[in-house]
XYZ file of C-alpha atoms in Angstrom:
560
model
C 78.562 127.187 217.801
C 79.572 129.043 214.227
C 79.545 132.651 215.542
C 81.501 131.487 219.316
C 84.001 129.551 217.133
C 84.600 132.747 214.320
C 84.731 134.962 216.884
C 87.454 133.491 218.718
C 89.479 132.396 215.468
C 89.255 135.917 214.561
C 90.260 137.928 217.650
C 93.333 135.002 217.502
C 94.241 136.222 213.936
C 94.046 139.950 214.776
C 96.450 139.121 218.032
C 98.706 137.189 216.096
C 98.799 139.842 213.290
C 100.150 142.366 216.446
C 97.240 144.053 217.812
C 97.452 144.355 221.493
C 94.775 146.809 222.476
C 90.805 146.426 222.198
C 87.684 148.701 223.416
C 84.826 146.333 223.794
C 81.368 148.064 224.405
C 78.489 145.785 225.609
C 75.865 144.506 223.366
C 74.131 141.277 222.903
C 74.832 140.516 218.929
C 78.400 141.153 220.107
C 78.446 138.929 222.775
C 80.474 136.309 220.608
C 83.550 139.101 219.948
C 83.251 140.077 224.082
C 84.060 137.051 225.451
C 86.244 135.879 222.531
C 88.488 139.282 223.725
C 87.731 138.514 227.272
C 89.292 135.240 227.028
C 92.253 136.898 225.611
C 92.626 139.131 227.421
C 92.425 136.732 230.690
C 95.403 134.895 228.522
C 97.801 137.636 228.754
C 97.573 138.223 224.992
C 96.114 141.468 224.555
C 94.604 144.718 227.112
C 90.691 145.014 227.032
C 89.095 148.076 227.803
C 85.370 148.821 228.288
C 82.983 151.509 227.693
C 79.477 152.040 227.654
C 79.743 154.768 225.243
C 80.678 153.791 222.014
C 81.697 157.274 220.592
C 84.401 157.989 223.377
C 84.898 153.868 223.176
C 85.761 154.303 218.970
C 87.878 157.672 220.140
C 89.776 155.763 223.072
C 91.126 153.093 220.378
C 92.050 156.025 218.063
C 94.237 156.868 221.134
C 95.596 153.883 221.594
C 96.939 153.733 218.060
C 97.664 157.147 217.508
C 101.186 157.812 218.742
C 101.863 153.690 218.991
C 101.374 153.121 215.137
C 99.584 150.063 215.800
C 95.927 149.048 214.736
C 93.926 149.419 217.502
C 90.233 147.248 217.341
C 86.788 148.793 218.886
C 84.203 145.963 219.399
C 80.138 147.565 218.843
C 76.773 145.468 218.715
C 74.337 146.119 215.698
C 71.954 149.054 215.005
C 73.072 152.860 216.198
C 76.020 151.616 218.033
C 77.883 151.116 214.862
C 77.135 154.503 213.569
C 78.097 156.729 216.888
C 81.638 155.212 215.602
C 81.545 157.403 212.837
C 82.820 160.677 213.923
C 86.359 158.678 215.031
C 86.389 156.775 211.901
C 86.094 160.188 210.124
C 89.243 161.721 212.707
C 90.887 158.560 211.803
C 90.688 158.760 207.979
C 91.511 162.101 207.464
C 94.480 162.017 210.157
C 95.675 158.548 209.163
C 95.581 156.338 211.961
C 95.372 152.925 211.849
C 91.844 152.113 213.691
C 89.763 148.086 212.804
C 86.233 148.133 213.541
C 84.652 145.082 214.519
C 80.600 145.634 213.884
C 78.530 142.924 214.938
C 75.713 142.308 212.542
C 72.537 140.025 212.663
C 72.428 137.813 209.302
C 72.222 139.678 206.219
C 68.811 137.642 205.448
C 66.926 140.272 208.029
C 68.309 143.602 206.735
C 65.172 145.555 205.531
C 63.179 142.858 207.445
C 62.003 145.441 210.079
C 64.152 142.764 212.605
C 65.159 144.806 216.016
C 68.418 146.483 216.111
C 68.715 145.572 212.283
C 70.061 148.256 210.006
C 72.540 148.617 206.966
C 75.545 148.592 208.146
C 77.788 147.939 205.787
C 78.586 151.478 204.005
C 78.165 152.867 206.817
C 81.575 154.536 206.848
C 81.169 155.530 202.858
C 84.910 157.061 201.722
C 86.144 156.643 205.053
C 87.712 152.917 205.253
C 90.559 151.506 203.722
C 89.335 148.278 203.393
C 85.204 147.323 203.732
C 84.186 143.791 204.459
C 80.546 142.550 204.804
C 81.366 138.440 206.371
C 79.570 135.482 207.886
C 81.045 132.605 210.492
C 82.145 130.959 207.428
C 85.005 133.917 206.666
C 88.173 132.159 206.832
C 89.784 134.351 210.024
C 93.631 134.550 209.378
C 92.755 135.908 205.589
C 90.351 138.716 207.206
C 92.612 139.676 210.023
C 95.504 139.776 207.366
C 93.533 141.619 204.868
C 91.983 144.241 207.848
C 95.989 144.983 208.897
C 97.616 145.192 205.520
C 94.990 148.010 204.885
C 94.938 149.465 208.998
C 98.956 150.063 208.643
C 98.858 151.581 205.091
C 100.548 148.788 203.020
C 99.418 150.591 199.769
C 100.916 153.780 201.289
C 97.529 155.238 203.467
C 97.419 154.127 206.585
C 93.973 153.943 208.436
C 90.620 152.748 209.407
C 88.784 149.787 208.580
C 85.490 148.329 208.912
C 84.589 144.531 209.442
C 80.745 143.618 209.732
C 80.299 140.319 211.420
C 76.596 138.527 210.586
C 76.345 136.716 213.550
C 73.818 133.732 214.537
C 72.492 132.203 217.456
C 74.120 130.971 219.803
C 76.079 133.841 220.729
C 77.567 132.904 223.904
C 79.490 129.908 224.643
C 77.953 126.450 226.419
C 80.675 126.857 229.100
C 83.161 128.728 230.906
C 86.554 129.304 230.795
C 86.060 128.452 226.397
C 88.145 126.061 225.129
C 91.081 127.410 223.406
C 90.898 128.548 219.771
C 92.149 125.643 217.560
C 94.874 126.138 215.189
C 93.636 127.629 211.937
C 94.347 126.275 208.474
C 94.766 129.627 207.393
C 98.974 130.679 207.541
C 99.828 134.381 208.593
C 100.235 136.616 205.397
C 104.532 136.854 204.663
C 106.106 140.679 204.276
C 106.982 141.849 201.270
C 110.550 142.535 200.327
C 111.396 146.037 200.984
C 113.433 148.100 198.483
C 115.593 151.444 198.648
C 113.270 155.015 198.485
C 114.654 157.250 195.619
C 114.130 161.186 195.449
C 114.164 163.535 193.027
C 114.640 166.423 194.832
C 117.416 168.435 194.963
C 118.339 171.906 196.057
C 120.238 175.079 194.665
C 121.058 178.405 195.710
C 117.722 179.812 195.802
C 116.151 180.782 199.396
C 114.117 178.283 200.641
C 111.741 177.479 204.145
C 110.471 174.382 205.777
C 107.196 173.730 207.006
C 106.536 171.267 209.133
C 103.132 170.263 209.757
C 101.246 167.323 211.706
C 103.316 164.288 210.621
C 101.353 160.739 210.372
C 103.918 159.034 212.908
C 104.838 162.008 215.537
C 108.013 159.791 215.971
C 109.314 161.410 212.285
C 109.854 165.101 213.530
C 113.326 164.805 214.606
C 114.617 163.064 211.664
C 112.925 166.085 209.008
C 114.411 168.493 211.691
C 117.730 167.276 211.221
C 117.905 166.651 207.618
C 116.505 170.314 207.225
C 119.638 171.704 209.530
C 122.553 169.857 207.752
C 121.332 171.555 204.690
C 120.585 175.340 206.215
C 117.130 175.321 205.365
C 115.342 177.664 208.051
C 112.405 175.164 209.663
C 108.914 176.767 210.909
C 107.140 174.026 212.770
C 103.375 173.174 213.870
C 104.183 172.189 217.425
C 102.997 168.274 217.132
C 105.686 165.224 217.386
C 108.555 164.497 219.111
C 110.760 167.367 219.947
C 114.499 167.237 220.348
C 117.088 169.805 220.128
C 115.822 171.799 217.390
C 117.962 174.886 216.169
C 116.989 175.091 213.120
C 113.601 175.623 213.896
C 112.481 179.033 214.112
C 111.099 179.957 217.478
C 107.453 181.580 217.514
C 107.950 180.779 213.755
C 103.822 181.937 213.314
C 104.153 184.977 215.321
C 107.188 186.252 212.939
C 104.948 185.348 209.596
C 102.540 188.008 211.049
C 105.111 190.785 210.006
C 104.605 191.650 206.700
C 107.683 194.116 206.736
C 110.287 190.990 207.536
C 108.491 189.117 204.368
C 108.978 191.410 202.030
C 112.872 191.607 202.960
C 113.293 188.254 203.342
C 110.568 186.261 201.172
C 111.380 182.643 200.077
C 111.544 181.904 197.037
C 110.692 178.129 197.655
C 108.817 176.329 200.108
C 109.057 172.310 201.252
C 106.168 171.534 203.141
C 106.430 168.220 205.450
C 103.337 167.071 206.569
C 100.020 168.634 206.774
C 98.963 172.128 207.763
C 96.034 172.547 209.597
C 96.786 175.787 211.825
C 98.302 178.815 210.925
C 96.581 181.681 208.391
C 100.043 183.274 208.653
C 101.940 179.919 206.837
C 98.463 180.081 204.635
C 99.149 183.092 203.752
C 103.088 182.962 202.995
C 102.070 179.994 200.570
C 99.749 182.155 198.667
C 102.728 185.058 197.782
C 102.977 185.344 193.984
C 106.173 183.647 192.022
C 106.723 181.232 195.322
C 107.511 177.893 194.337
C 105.803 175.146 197.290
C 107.335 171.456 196.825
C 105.085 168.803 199.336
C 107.233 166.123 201.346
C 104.593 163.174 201.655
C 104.863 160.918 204.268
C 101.957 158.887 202.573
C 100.820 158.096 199.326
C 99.571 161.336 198.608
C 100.210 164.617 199.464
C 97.733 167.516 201.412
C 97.117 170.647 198.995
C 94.428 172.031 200.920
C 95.674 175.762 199.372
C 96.031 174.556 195.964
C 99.710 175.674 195.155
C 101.368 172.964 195.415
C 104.155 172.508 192.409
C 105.494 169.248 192.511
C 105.122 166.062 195.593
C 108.140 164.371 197.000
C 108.153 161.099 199.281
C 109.010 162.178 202.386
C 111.218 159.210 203.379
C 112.447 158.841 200.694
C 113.990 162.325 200.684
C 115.444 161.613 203.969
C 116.997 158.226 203.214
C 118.809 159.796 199.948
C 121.962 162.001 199.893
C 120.454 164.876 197.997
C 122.373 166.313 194.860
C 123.565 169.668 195.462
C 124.642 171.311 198.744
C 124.145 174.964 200.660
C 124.966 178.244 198.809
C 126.551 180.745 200.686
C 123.467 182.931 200.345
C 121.062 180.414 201.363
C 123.417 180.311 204.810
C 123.261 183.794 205.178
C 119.584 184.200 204.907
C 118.916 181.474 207.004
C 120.691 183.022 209.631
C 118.787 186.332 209.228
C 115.321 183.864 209.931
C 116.738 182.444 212.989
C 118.672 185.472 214.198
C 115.120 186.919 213.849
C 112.974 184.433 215.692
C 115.220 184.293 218.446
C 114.620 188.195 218.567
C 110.983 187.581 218.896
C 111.614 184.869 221.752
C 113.564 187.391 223.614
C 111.072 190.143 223.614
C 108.184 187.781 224.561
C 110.237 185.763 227.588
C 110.659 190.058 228.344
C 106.939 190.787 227.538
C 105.185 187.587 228.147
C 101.084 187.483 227.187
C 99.098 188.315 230.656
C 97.458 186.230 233.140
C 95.179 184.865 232.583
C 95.064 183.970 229.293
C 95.023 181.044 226.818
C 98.299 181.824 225.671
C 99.527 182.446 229.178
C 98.373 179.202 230.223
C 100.286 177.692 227.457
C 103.098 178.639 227.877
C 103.396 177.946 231.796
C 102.063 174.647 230.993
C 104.650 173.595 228.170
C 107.657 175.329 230.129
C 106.737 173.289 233.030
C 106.217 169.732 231.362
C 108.475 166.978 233.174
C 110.998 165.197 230.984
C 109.879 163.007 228.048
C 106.240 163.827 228.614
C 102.980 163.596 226.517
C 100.667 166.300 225.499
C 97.756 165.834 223.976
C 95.795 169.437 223.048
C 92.446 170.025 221.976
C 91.331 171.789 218.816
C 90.472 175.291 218.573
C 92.054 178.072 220.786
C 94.744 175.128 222.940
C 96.449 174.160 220.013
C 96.734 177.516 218.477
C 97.913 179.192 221.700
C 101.034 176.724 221.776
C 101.333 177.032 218.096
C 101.266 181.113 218.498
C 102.522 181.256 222.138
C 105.453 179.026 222.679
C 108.949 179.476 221.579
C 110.459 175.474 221.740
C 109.306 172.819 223.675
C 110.790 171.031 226.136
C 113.586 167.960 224.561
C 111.968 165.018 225.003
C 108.463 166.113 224.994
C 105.969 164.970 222.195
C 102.835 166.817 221.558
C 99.914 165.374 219.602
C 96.419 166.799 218.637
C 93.760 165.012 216.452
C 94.151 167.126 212.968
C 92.089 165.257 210.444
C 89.123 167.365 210.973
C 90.322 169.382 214.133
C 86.661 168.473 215.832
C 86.254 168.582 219.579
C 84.733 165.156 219.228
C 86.454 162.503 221.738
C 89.154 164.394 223.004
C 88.865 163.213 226.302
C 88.638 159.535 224.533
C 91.958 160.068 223.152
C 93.326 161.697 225.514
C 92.974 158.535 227.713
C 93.934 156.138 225.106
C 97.419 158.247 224.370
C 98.132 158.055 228.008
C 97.387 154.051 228.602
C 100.043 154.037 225.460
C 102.471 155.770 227.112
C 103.386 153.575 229.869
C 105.736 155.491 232.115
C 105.816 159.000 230.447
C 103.993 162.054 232.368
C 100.522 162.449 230.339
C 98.413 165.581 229.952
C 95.789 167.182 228.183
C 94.828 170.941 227.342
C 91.672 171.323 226.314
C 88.847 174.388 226.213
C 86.169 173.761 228.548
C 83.291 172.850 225.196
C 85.608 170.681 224.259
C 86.179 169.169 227.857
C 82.778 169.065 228.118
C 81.855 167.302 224.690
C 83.505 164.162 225.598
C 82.827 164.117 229.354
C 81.779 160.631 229.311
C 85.441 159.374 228.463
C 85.973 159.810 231.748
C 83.633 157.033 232.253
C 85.886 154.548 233.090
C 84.838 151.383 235.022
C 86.590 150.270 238.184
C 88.086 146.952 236.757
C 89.568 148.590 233.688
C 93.149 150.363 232.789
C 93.313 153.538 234.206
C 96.124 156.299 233.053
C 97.931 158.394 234.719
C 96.295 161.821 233.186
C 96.450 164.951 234.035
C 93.934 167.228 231.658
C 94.201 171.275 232.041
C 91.114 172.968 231.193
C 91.255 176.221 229.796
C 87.698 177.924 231.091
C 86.603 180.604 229.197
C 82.753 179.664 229.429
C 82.250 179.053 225.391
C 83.496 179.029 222.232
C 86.411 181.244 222.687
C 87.850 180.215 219.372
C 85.080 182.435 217.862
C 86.368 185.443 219.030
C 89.278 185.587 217.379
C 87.412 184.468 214.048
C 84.826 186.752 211.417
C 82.147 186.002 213.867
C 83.936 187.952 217.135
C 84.320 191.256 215.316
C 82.124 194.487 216.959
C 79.778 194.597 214.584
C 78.744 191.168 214.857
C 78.327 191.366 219.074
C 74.781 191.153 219.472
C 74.345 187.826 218.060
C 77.703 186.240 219.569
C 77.278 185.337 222.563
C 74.077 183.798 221.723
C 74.930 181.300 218.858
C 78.912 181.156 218.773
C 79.735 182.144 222.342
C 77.184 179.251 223.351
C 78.212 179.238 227.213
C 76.628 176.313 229.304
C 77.423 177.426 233.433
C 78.778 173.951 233.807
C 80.622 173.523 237.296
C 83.939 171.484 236.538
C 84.802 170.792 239.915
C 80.808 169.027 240.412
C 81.224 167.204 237.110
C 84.634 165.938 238.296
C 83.593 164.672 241.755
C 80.066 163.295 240.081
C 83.265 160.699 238.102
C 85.296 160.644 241.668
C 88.591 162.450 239.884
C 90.049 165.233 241.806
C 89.703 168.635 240.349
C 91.764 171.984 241.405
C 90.860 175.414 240.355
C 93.859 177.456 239.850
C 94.372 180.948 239.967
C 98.012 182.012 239.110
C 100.730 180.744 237.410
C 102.516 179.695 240.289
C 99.620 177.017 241.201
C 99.355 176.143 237.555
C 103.020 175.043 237.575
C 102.863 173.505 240.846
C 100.172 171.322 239.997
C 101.918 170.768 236.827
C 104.941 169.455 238.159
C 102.925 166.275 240.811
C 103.237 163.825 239.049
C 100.136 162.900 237.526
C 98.390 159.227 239.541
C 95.224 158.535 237.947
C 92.971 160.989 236.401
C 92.737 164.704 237.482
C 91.255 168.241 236.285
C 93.338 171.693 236.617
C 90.541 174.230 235.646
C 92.036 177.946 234.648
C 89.306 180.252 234.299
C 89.719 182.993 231.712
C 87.962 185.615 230.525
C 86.729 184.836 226.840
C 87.481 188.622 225.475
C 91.398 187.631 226.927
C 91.925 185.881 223.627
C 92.154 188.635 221.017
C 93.763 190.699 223.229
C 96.377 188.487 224.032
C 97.123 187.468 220.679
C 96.962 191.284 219.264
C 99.882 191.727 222.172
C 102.367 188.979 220.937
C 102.102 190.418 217.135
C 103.094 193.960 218.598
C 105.714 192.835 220.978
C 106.969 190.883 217.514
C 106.744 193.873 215.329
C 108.755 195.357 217.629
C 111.413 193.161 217.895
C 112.015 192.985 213.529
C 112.095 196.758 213.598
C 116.346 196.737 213.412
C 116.340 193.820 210.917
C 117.772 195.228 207.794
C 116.430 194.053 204.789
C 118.391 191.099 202.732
């Protein structure tokens, strides 16, 4: 039995390599990888989750590796199963997370054959993978698993997805159950490499110069760039992903104070270390286009993100943190850091005073990351969510960690990941805040069967019947109303509460901040929905009130 035997030798060498987490979706070409993960699973040697969709399926195991930094494996039969994988693969290439996909093929002899369920599938994923392989039952396992991780964890520096298409022939199931146990392979688990010492170039002088950190590969990083940016003065202003700790060097509503042109012509930058990538802010866009500004990229891969094009010169982010850099603080870079902090905790003053109204995205937002329990998990959605903590919030919470999926910022599979962060987070308060299209677009993650691993979840849904985001975008402007709400607005009358109940997951329809905070701070058992309704027009009215209740907070900073 070639393709019962492979299959089991293989999902050995994949657990031996370290992965501990596969999302198995049913199929009959597959059936050799199922019960080869079954069995493991029934041997205490890895966690098996099933769906029966395998777009939130490919999005759950982009969960489960996301924050955890371990290749995560989704299972799919042949034909369009394999390619509703591709919109994760795509979140997982362009965000860097380390994702194998096991494709189960029939044998390459019937491609183009007009066979059932028979397709070309490897390629499917072209520029996506880090490593492609097209393989048969006669594959040796521990040199494909070994290969498929090397790649998955970014051993050349780019961390990632990869694709492995299994030909598989009959038979596909095994003559008897429990299967024997997987023989010892001939094949020996590939050795480390020796690791040497990161060097830097970098150094820094006397001139004025900002942090900004962006959406780090490994959320677990922030802390460390945090700190090495305070013991050398440098003024930090943060995207609001990773793990947060004290922070005082960071500036508080950093993207709220880069809306006041005044304070940037006083106190411009004259250089610029971006850590990370940027995917938010046309405020930080904007600073990094001013004329004579030096920007320097920190890289915590092998390449750096220029997605502005001004980038001067790349650095290796660890690198730069494991070195002792060559030149200390200037009294004037002290000074004007000061006059960047003393100015964003100006700002933060004047909002806790003059908070954004409720209800509003930015309202909810806040409440919801003031009220977060100690050491939890947030996972936000794209669009409006992400940009009302970015915009809205002055620090979160110590011990918190907020993630969003940043490599293309789509509302695909939030719900998917969502899930998969949680079941990763064994023991940490989960949640979610999401926009209700974006809720809406992955409502079959919450399609979870009764014998698999449920989290403890607890997703807020932001209501404001559309495409919100739009509003505060080219499209939302009075001239362009009549068309709106028709193609961008795009509202669907779903009821939330019906949807929830149709899955069995309580629901709760808030209607102040009070009850948002209160169900907030239950500790979340299982899956539930907190629905805030808003009203869509709330956005751009909110936001237009932060930048005014900024403005007038700078308007006694003298200039440098």
């Amino acid at each position: 039995m070639p393709a019962v035997d492979f299959a089991t030798h293989l999902i050995d060498a994949l657990v031996g390599m370290g992965v501990r987490e596969v999302v198995l979706c049913p199929g009959s070409r597959s059936a050799p990888l199922a019960y080869a993960a079954y069995a493991a699973e029934q041997a205490g040697r890895l966690r098996l989750h099933v769906r029966v969709d395998e777009r939130s399926a490919a999005f759950l195991a982009l969960g489960l590796a996301k924050t955890s930094r371990v290749p995560a494996a989704v299972i799919t039969t042949s034909g369009t199963a394999v390619a509703n994988l591709h919109p994760a693969v795509l979140e997982a290439h362009h965000g860097k997370v380390p994702l194998i996909v096991l494709s189960a093929d029939r044998p390459a002899a019937l491609r183009g054959s007009g066979a059932n369920q028979t397709t070309i599938q490897p390629g499917i994923f072209p520029g996506a993978v880090r490593l492609e392989a097209d393989l048969d039952e006669t594959a040796a396992p521990w040199d494909v698993a070994g290969e498929a991780w090397r790649a998955a964890t970014g051993a050349a520096g780019d961390p990632g997805p990869v694709h492995l298409n299994i030909c598989l022939s009959e038979p596909l199931v095994p003559a008897q159950w429990p299967m024997p146990p997987a023989e010892p392979s001939a094949d020996a688990p590939p050795q480390d490499g020796e690791n040497t010492c990161p060097t830097t170039d970098l150094t820094l002088g006397g001139d004025r110069t900002l942090v900004i950190l962006g959406d780090l590969v490994d959320p677990r990083i922030r802390p460390a760039v945090v700190d090495w940016a305070a013991r050398h003065s440098l003024p930090v202003i943060a995207e609001p992903f990773g793990e947060h700790g004290p922070e005082p060097g960071v500036i508080p509503h950093g993207p709220l104070l880069l809306t006041d042109q005044r304070f940037l012509d006083s106190f411009a930058p004259q250089r610029v270390l971006v850590a990370g990538r940027l995917t938010l802010s046309r405020p930080v866009t904007a600073l990094l286009r001013r004329p004579g500004l030096r920007v320097e990229a920190l890289a915590d891969t092998s390449a750096h993100a220029d997605p502005v094009g001004v980038v001067n010169a790349g650095h290796e982010l660890y690198a730069v943190l494991a070195a002792g850099l060559r030149a200390g603080t200037s009294a004037g870079q002290s000074a004007w850091a000061d006059a960047w902090r003393d100015s964003g905790v100006a700002i933060a003053e004047a909002v806790a005073a003059d908070p954004p109204p409720w209800p509003s995205g930015l309202a909810v937002a806040a409440t919801l990351v003031a009220t977060l329990p100690e050491r939890a998990i947030l996972f936000t959605g794209p669009s409006n969510p992400v940009r009302d903590i970015d915009f809205g919030v002055a620090q979160a919470p110590a011990g918190s960690t907020i993630v969003a999926s940043r490599g293309l910022a789509g509302i695909d599979g939030c719900v998917s990941t969502a899930v998969g962060i949680a079941l990763c987070a064994p023991g940490r308060p989960a949640y979610a805040l999401l926009g209700d299209l974006t809720f809406l677009h992955d409502s079959n993650g919450l399609l979870i069967g009764p014998d698999e691993p449920r989290p403890d979840l607890t997703i807020v849904v932001v209501n404001d019947a559309g495409g919100g985001i739009f509003g505060l975008l080219e499209p939302g402007r009075p001239p362009l109303r009549k068309p709106f709400e028709r193609i961008f607005g795009t509202a669907t009358g779903t009821d939330l509460g019906t949807l929830a109940r149709a899955h069995g997951i309580p629901h709760a329809l808030v209607a102040g901040p009070e009850e948002l905070t209160a169900a907030i701070a239950e500790p979340p058992h299982g899956i539930r929905i907190v629905e805030v309704r808003v009203e869509r027009d709330s956005h751009a009215a909110a936001h237009a009130h932060l930048r005014e209740v900024a403005a007038a907070a700078l308007r006694d900073v003298r200039p440098a």
